[in-house]
Amino acid sequence: MQDRIDMPEIDPEKRKKNFKEVNKGLTKELAIREAERCLHCKNPQCEKGCPVNVPIKDFIFLIKQEKFQEAIENIKQKNFLPGICGRVCPQEQQCEKFCILGIKQEPIAIGHLERFAADNEKKREASELKDKNKKVAVVGSGPAGLTCAAELAKKGYVVVVYEALHKAGGVLSYGIPEFRLPKNIVEKEVDYIKSLGVKFRYNSLIGNLFSLEELRDEFDAVFIGTGAGVPRFLDIPGEDLIGVYSANEFLTRVNLMKAYLFPKYETPVRKGKKVVVIGGGNVAMDAARSALRLGGDVTIMYRRTKKELPARIEEVKHAKEEGINFKFLASPVEIIGDKKVEKIKYIRMRLGEQDESGRRRPVKIKDSEATMDCDEVIVAIGQIPNPVLERKTEELDFGRWGQIIVDENNQTNIPGVFAGGDIISGSATVIKAMGDAKVAAEAIDQYLKR
Ligand code: FAD
Ligand code: SF4
């Protein structure tokens, strides 16, 4: 059996100077060779690892037969965002983790093949379906909102998406950088959803422009997919100094507002020379690799070890190849400077007993403080839901950290109001948000058929 085909990439020395996509995509020949490795198992375990039930075995078989258009049509029966998922899903934790071939060899590169199928789709628009005279409002246009909208449009409902920003996509547009997920891919997949008849209303912050009650009056059901877009901070001295960013603000400036092309685009961003990024997840990697591309010498500071890094393996590999430094077992205690960031003070950590998450808890080592020079600090330690809906909606049940409480069908305590994605689970993954949205879309359909 041949080895797993590697994804062709741009050379690290070239790519770290620009925002072009790092992964080049498989050629037809490489995709077919990778598809030929698939065992076409009778009981394909890979499919159990996919929260949206993509028919993985079948689409890989179609690629092997060079039926590329059929392959993408097959995927789209279950997943409206294949070009996005093929690029950003943590496949190593999902489908590929369960691939039977992976027991003895490297699993099939399912994500790379999904991306190949999506990128080779012949431009196709869906035909708009006749509506059933029932209307659904979707709040938020991240992967949860987009998926719920597309599923319901496919079932024939009139769907209107309300989005606070001027563009659709949620984190896909404002968070994940161009070098990992080009924005034309997001636009292409949003356009397909528009061709199903879904209407988008931008610059519409629900809770301010319209209340949830107003949406309930106008629509037969409502889906809330407002994500978790408010950054957590460290709560240490010096966090208000010039040069401290939340990763959200930094990435929004760079991605959505194209600050890396300033002054051609109006939004500026600080270009730190020595940048420290706090955190170890995808957000930290994206912020670090963006700061590097803006000319910084970048260090990621993480309080556990490399083994516990929550970021995708591919992101960590790319970050290292590009020259990002890692400082493990270190936690910031103060940001020092006179108006502007000059240094960061941190304390050394060791790993103690396992915590509730199953990971070993980081413990401070007494009297081990040290400082590091820097002129920019980017905080990437997690996000929580935006409180605007909670403040403005008395009837809806929210949890301790601002998440919306739902039942097993993703219905909230208000009949006809459903929710999914990061707003119910905290920061999670694109595919988890999409899986939630599919459950909700099915339940909305049942609710409206009563
Ligand atoms: P979001 O994507 O956050 O979308 C919510 C949308 O709702 C936004 O557009 C927002 O503007 C809008 N909104 C909010 N409030 C309102 C309101 N009141 N009215 C109207 N609109 C509103 N996951 C992965 O699987 N792989 C990755 O590689 C990955 N990398 C990531 C990198 C970054 C930088 C970040 C921040 C996250 C990353 N994630 C990744 C996590 C993933 O992006 C999220 O889990 C996912 O986007 C959640 O989808 P969502 O639809 O619930 O919310
Ligand atoms: Fe192919 Fe692996 Fe799925 Fe089997 S489990 S069908 S080998 S991708």
Short mmCIF file of C-alpha atoms in Angstrom, two decimals, residues 85-317:
data_model
loop_
_atom_site.label_atom_id
_atom_site.label_comp_id
_atom_site.label_asym_id
_atom_site.label_seq_id
_atom_site.Cartn_x
_atom_site.Cartn_y
_atom_site.Cartn_z
CA CYS A 85 -14.67 22.06 6.14
CA GLY A 86 -12.03 20.48 3.90
CA ARG A 87 -9.70 23.27 4.99
CA VAL A 88 -10.43 23.92 8.66
CA CYS A 89 -12.06 20.85 10.24
CA PRO A 90 -9.91 19.01 12.76
CA GLN A 91 -10.20 15.76 10.77
CA GLU A 92 -7.54 14.13 12.93
CA GLN A 93 -10.06 14.31 15.81
CA GLN A 94 -13.06 13.29 13.70
CA CYS A 95 -13.43 11.21 10.50
CA GLU A 96 -9.72 10.42 10.12
CA LYS A 97 -9.44 9.36 13.75
CA PHE A 98 -11.91 6.53 13.05
CA CYS A 99 -10.63 5.55 9.58
CA ILE A 100 -10.00 1.80 9.61
CA LEU A 101 -6.88 2.17 7.51
CA GLY A 102 -5.50 4.33 10.30
CA ILE A 103 -5.20 1.30 12.61
CA LYS A 104 -2.12 0.04 10.78
CA GLN A 105 -1.16 2.92 8.51
CA GLU A 106 -1.82 6.60 8.02
CA PRO A 107 -5.59 7.24 7.68
CA ILE A 108 -7.05 8.44 4.39
CA ALA A 109 -6.64 12.22 3.94
CA ILE A 110 -10.41 12.71 4.00
CA GLY A 111 -10.27 16.48 4.53
CA HIS A 112 -7.86 16.98 1.64
CA LEU A 113 -10.14 14.93 -0.64
CA GLU A 114 -13.22 16.88 0.49
CA ARG A 115 -11.42 20.12 -0.31
CA PHE A 116 -10.35 18.71 -3.71
CA ALA A 117 -13.97 17.84 -4.56
CA ALA A 118 -15.19 21.31 -3.50
CA ASP A 119 -12.45 23.18 -5.40
CA ASN A 120 -13.14 21.19 -8.57
CA GLU A 121 -16.87 21.80 -8.58
CA LYS A 122 -18.17 23.20 -11.84
CA LYS A 123 -19.93 26.47 -10.99
CA ARG A 124 -23.44 25.47 -10.18
CA GLU A 125 -26.31 27.27 -8.61
CA ALA A 126 -29.11 25.48 -6.85
CA SER A 127 -32.59 25.98 -8.16
CA GLU A 128 -34.68 27.95 -5.71
CA LEU A 129 -37.42 25.79 -4.24
CA LYS A 130 -41.07 26.71 -3.97
CA ASP A 131 -41.80 27.98 -0.49
CA LYS A 132 -44.23 26.45 1.94
CA ASN A 133 -45.49 29.83 3.07
CA LYS A 134 -43.72 29.48 6.41
CA LYS A 135 -40.89 31.77 7.32
CA VAL A 136 -37.83 31.23 9.51
CA ALA A 137 -35.46 33.89 10.82
CA VAL A 138 -31.84 32.90 11.38
CA VAL A 139 -29.76 35.13 13.64
CA GLY A 140 -26.03 35.05 12.81
CA SER A 141 -24.34 33.89 9.61
CA GLY A 142 -21.51 31.74 10.95
CA PRO A 143 -21.33 28.04 10.08
CA ALA A 144 -24.32 27.33 12.37
CA GLY A 145 -26.58 30.00 10.84
CA LEU A 146 -25.50 29.22 7.27
CA THR A 147 -26.14 25.50 7.70
CA CYS A 148 -29.52 25.95 9.36
CA ALA A 149 -30.56 28.44 6.67
CA ALA A 150 -29.48 26.13 3.83
CA GLU A 151 -31.15 23.05 5.33
CA LEU A 152 -34.43 24.91 5.78
CA ALA A 153 -34.31 26.52 2.33
CA LYS A 154 -33.74 23.06 0.89
CA LYS A 155 -36.86 21.91 2.71
CA GLY A 156 -38.74 24.76 1.05
CA TYR A 157 -39.02 27.40 3.79
CA VAL A 158 -38.57 31.14 3.32
CA VAL A 159 -35.38 31.94 5.25
CA VAL A 160 -33.98 35.34 6.20
CA VAL A 161 -30.55 35.56 7.88
CA TYR A 162 -29.87 38.57 10.13
CA GLU A 163 -26.16 39.30 10.53
CA ALA A 164 -24.63 41.99 12.76
CA LEU A 165 -21.59 42.50 10.50
CA HIS A 166 -21.50 43.68 6.89
CA LYS A 167 -20.46 40.24 5.61
CA ALA A 168 -21.60 36.65 6.04
CA GLY A 169 -19.47 33.86 7.48
CA GLY A 170 -18.95 34.66 11.18
CA VAL A 171 -15.52 33.43 12.31
CA LEU A 172 -14.93 32.06 8.81
CA SER A 173 -14.82 35.65 7.55
CA TYR A 174 -13.55 37.69 10.49
CA GLY A 175 -11.42 35.17 12.41
CA ILE A 176 -9.69 32.53 10.32
CA PRO A 177 -6.98 34.17 8.18
CA GLU A 178 -6.77 34.18 4.41
CA PHE A 179 -3.65 31.96 4.45
CA ARG A 180 -5.75 29.15 5.93
CA LEU A 181 -9.17 29.88 4.46
CA PRO A 182 -9.29 32.25 1.47
CA LYS A 183 -12.30 34.53 1.65
CA ASN A 184 -13.32 33.75 -1.95
CA ILE A 185 -13.98 30.17 -0.78
CA VAL A 186 -16.31 31.45 1.96
CA GLU A 187 -18.03 33.78 -0.55
CA LYS A 188 -18.49 30.95 -3.04
CA GLU A 189 -20.17 28.74 -0.44
CA VAL A 190 -22.34 31.61 0.82
CA ASP A 191 -23.35 32.35 -2.79
CA TYR A 192 -24.50 28.77 -3.20
CA ILE A 193 -26.70 29.17 -0.10
CA LYS A 194 -28.08 32.40 -1.55
CA SER A 195 -28.94 30.51 -4.72
CA LEU A 196 -31.16 28.26 -2.59
CA GLY A 197 -33.25 31.37 -1.99
CA VAL A 198 -31.88 32.41 1.44
CA LYS A 199 -31.97 36.19 1.93
CA PHE A 200 -29.34 38.03 4.00
CA ARG A 201 -29.87 41.23 6.01
CA TYR A 202 -26.49 42.66 7.03
CA ASN A 203 -25.65 45.27 9.69
CA SER A 204 -28.59 43.92 11.70
CA LEU A 205 -27.73 43.36 15.34
CA ILE A 206 -30.63 41.45 16.84
CA GLY A 207 -31.26 42.74 20.34
CA ASN A 208 -30.66 46.30 19.10
CA LEU A 209 -32.12 46.79 15.62
CA PHE A 210 -34.91 44.24 16.15
CA SER A 211 -35.80 42.36 19.30
CA LEU A 212 -36.27 38.61 19.46
CA GLU A 213 -39.96 39.28 20.15
CA GLU A 214 -40.25 41.22 16.89
CA LEU A 215 -38.69 38.34 14.97
CA ARG A 216 -41.08 35.90 16.65
CA ASP A 217 -44.03 38.06 15.57
CA GLU A 218 -42.88 38.19 11.97
CA PHE A 219 -41.56 34.62 11.54
CA ASP A 220 -42.93 31.16 12.30
CA ALA A 221 -39.68 30.02 13.91
CA VAL A 222 -36.31 31.52 14.85
CA PHE A 223 -32.81 29.96 14.94
CA ILE A 224 -30.10 31.71 16.97
CA GLY A 225 -26.50 31.08 15.92
CA THR A 226 -24.77 34.13 17.33
CA GLY A 227 -21.52 32.38 18.30
CA ALA A 228 -19.11 33.31 21.06
CA GLY A 229 -17.44 36.45 19.80
CA VAL A 230 -16.49 38.29 22.99
CA PRO A 231 -12.87 37.74 24.04
CA ARG A 232 -11.77 36.67 27.51
CA PHE A 233 -8.96 38.68 29.05
CA LEU A 234 -6.19 37.71 31.46
CA ASP A 235 -7.21 40.09 34.20
CA ILE A 236 -3.60 41.03 35.02
CA PRO A 237 -1.98 44.47 35.48
CA GLY A 238 -0.98 46.24 32.25
CA GLU A 239 -3.69 44.80 30.03
CA ASP A 240 -4.80 48.35 29.17
CA LEU A 241 -1.40 49.39 27.75
CA ILE A 242 -1.10 50.41 24.10
CA GLY A 243 -0.03 47.36 22.15
CA VAL A 244 -2.27 44.82 23.90
CA TYR A 245 -4.88 43.29 21.60
CA SER A 246 -7.49 40.62 22.02
CA ALA A 247 -6.97 38.05 19.27
CA ASN A 248 -10.52 38.81 18.11
CA GLU A 249 -9.80 42.47 17.51
CA PHE A 250 -6.41 41.77 15.94
CA LEU A 251 -7.75 39.08 13.60
CA THR A 252 -10.87 41.08 12.69
CA ARG A 253 -8.71 44.03 11.71
CA VAL A 254 -6.38 41.84 9.69
CA ASN A 255 -8.94 39.52 8.05
CA LEU A 256 -12.27 41.24 7.72
CA MET A 257 -10.96 44.78 7.38
CA LYS A 258 -7.81 43.77 5.44
CA ALA A 259 -5.53 45.85 7.67
CA TYR A 260 -2.49 44.08 6.20
CA LEU A 261 -3.21 46.09 3.04
CA PHE A 262 -3.38 49.44 4.91
CA PRO A 263 -3.51 52.23 3.62
CA LYS A 264 -5.23 50.72 0.54
CA TYR A 265 -7.83 49.53 3.06
CA GLU A 266 -8.80 52.04 5.75
CA THR A 267 -8.26 49.98 8.92
CA PRO A 268 -4.77 50.11 10.45
CA VAL A 269 -3.18 47.51 12.74
CA ARG A 270 -0.07 47.72 14.92
CA LYS A 271 2.87 45.89 13.44
CA GLY A 272 4.68 44.64 16.53
CA LYS A 273 8.42 43.90 16.23
CA LYS A 274 8.49 41.50 19.19
CA VAL A 275 5.10 39.96 19.71
CA VAL A 276 3.92 37.61 22.47
CA VAL A 277 0.70 35.66 21.87
CA ILE A 278 -0.93 34.13 24.94
CA GLY A 279 -2.80 30.85 24.43
CA GLY A 280 -2.42 27.55 22.61
CA GLY A 281 -5.54 27.06 20.48
CA ASN A 282 -6.30 27.70 16.81
CA VAL A 283 -6.98 31.34 17.62
CA ALA A 284 -3.51 31.76 19.13
CA MET A 285 -1.86 30.08 16.11
CA ASP A 286 -3.83 32.26 13.68
CA ALA A 287 -2.94 35.43 15.57
CA ALA A 288 0.74 34.43 15.82
CA ARG A 289 1.04 33.53 12.14
CA SER A 290 -0.71 36.78 11.16
CA ALA A 291 1.63 38.85 13.38
CA LEU A 292 4.58 37.06 11.77
CA ARG A 293 3.32 38.01 8.32
CA LEU A 294 3.12 41.64 9.48
CA GLY A 295 6.86 41.47 10.20
CA GLY A 296 6.99 40.43 13.88
CA ASP A 297 9.30 38.07 15.73
CA VAL A 298 6.57 36.06 17.46
CA THR A 299 6.48 33.88 20.58
CA ILE A 300 3.50 31.83 21.70
CA MET A 301 3.30 31.60 25.48
CA TYR A 302 1.32 28.60 26.74
CA ARG A 303 0.90 27.39 30.30
CA ARG A 304 0.97 23.67 29.54
CA THR A 305 3.29 21.69 27.22
CA LYS A 306 3.35 21.00 23.50
CA LYS A 307 1.41 17.77 24.11
CA GLU A 308 -1.60 19.64 25.51
CA LEU A 309 -1.77 22.33 22.78
CA PRO A 310 -5.45 22.42 21.73
CA ALA A 311 -4.69 23.80 18.23
CA ARG A 312 -4.90 21.58 15.15
CA ILE A 313 -1.73 19.59 14.53
CA GLU A 314 -1.37 21.10 11.06
CA GLU A 315 -1.53 24.63 12.45
CA VAL A 316 1.19 23.94 15.02
CA LYS A 317 3.37 22.32 12.33
#
